[in-house]
Amino acid sequence: MIKSLDLLKKLSFGLEIICLLVFSTIVFAEMTQENISKPKEKAELFFQQGDFENAITQWVELAKEYGIQGNTNQQAATLIKLANAYYSLGQYSASIERLGQANKLVKQSNNLQQKIAIKNSLGITYLAMGEYQKANDFLQSSVDTARQNNETDLLIASLNNYGNLKVQEGEVNQALNAYSESTKLAQASGNNQLAAKSSVNSAIAAFKTENRDNVGERLHTAKALLEKTKNDHDKAFGWISLGQIAQGLIDKHAETKEWQSFAYHAFKQAEMMGEQISDARATSYAKGYLGKLYMKEGRYEEALQLSRQAIFSIEKLQAPEILYQWQWQTGRILKEKGENESAISTYQQAISTLHSIRQDLSRQQSSSSSFREEVGSIYLELADLLLQANDTLQQGEKYQQNLLAAREVIEQLKAAELQDYFNDDCVSALQQKVKALDSIDHQTAVVYPILLADRVEIILSLPDGLKRFTVQTNREEMINEVRLFRQNLENRTTREYLPHAQKLYQWLITPFQEELKKYEINTLIMVPDEFLRTIPLAALHDGQAFLIEQYAIANTPGLNITDSKPVGAENAQLLAVGLSESVQGFPALPHVTTELKNINKIFGGQVLKDKNFQLTNIKNELKQTSYNIVHIASHGQFKSKAQENFVLTFDSKLNMDSLEQLIGLSKFRNEPVELLTLSACQTAAGDDRAALGLAGIAIKAGARSAVATLWFINDQAASTLVTEFYRQLKEGTVTKAQAIKHAQVHLIKETPYQHPYFWAPFLLIGNWL
């Protein structure tokens, strides 16, 4: 199974699969030498040993045989077990497909137990996929049906899984109530195995409440119940879960000595059990977590040995979802031992392993987490090591190689993060088309901040190579300044933004300002990361002038996903669409009429306004005419979840997938859309994920570049700025970055719009030429 990567989240998900086995364990045969050779019993033994791949092979054949025999009941039961095995490997679509097949058969046989089991299984599968409403519907129905029909064992399992759902939704008290009822029912029926599972899950839920006394009591209760159960895969993972909770208590400095002893005992029990039943997954997890325990105690040799044993235990199973965790841990231990070259090599192996399962990990993340939150640290830690390697080096080939390698590691993180956000392969498709940005114009520099916990590293790309600058400010200080800067920028009645603009300039520009003067740089390509995406870097201030008054500025979400091919816009054809009227509860934008008219005067092309701005009309226009520029003057919103992003049309909301499909009509031509402009969109202050969505809009839509706004502004100011931007582009003597600079400086010189609130939110994203 690809376990969730957050420590305690992983445990609660891990226990779902244990409770998912409830229906199957009722019919599992007792393993003896006499029946071990039978295909049915072999499959069940494989499953109980955690060898899910071989269990699947056996059950696929059995399901076929039962189908040929017309044995509907056994075929359905086998398909449910098969679904459980696919779930255990994180193959959720395959699991849902098998449950659908089983459900069709159960409708014929009307087997009540199987009906409940299917609902239960669908519930936890959708839960693992982060589809909480579907999970709730199935699990609630499973609980109700089992309760109404006195199916005690299935009710115990359903209550437990319902509790798991509530933990993920943050409804911990409801979860504890469900676990409590599940445990009591299991104990009353004499089923220690089910009682232990629910009891362990209740300890996990209690840990989330931070009531440590309560957690300790629940841990000891679960331990006592677990000791009474038979030795199998479920019990081994139960011990692992208890050990992880105890380790979590150590991290919170709660009675450290007691919980160190508890965690050690639990992991040793799991290790012994895993080896006894030949369960490679359990053995690997047990050894790996023991290694983590020793690493935190500074016992690095023992930690290293156990981590390598954990790797060896799992390599033969081809389980990359487990393997990369122990490779990562091994890299950390080697770093602590001062063996940095070996650490770098091991980190690189871990990232390579991680990339092979990136899409699976994205599907398993909860709705409240992201790829960066889950595993972003592995990339940052490797980049940190590569940068530190230069501390003892002089400028030279190796120095340059380390800087390139550090930047490339963060590029991989940025690409994976965008793919995770949009949940599609738009980034991969672009990476296959564009070449890495190896060389730049002699008056252009690339500013690449890497945000580490204790400092900020800036890699500056100049015409003759890379240079490194270290800023001694920690992450929390930087975040605080960025948040205050953004907050004050949106208050157009004060200049309270200025101290923050100057502080950020001091951190992000001053360290290499002399280099920019030396090379006569006039254009900066900014590659902001995380929270830096939420602010307009053009509004940084040196005490005399804004950054945009000194340099043309473009933003890109990543160098390897930016098409830097120059394309002239002077002969481009433009499609301009927008809303001036109030529709769907959004306010009117009266100056959009003037905006569209002015743009049309400059470039010509077609205009679709108000009632004519409908999906069908846009689609027809893009099919019939090879537009190079698409301008949308309408309300747009970018949020933490990509599926909630939209641009308003007259009668609907254009989501990002629909926008991609529309702009994607250009794929049937030789050249894609050169520029997509969204002149009235907004992101919430402090929402890093929403800013990521805005940063990736050009990539998602399939355009070479985009102009978009971080926040919604006065539409007369927007109209003035974009008109000047297009006028500059039409002249054909400047790049897009220079055109947006001229337009923003034009507003700075206009008395009503001097405040950066009016001009700063406009960002040029992607191709700047």
PDB file of C-alpha atoms in Angstrom, residues 117 140 229 368 383 393 441 496 602 652 668:
ATOM      1  CA  ALA A 117     -18.989  -5.227   2.677  1.00  0.00           C
ATOM      2  CA  GLN A 140     -23.047   5.825   6.814  1.00  0.00           C
ATOM      3  CA  THR A 229      -4.620 -11.343  18.913  1.00  0.00           C
ATOM      4  CA  SER A 368      -6.017  19.560   3.141  1.00  0.00           C
ATOM      5  CA  ALA A 383      19.439  21.421  -2.485  1.00  0.00           C
ATOM      6  CA  LEU A 393      35.060  25.494  -3.103  1.00  0.00           C
ATOM      7  CA  ASP A 441      20.103  37.478 -23.437  1.00  0.00           C
ATOM      8  CA  GLU A 496       2.480  51.431   5.209  1.00  0.00           C
ATOM      9  CA  ILE A 602      -4.751  48.663 -31.552  1.00  0.00           C
ATOM     10  CA  SER A 652     -21.504  30.271 -16.763  1.00  0.00           C
ATOM     11  CA  PHE A 668      -4.309  21.968 -34.226  1.00  0.00           C
TER      12      PHE A 668
END
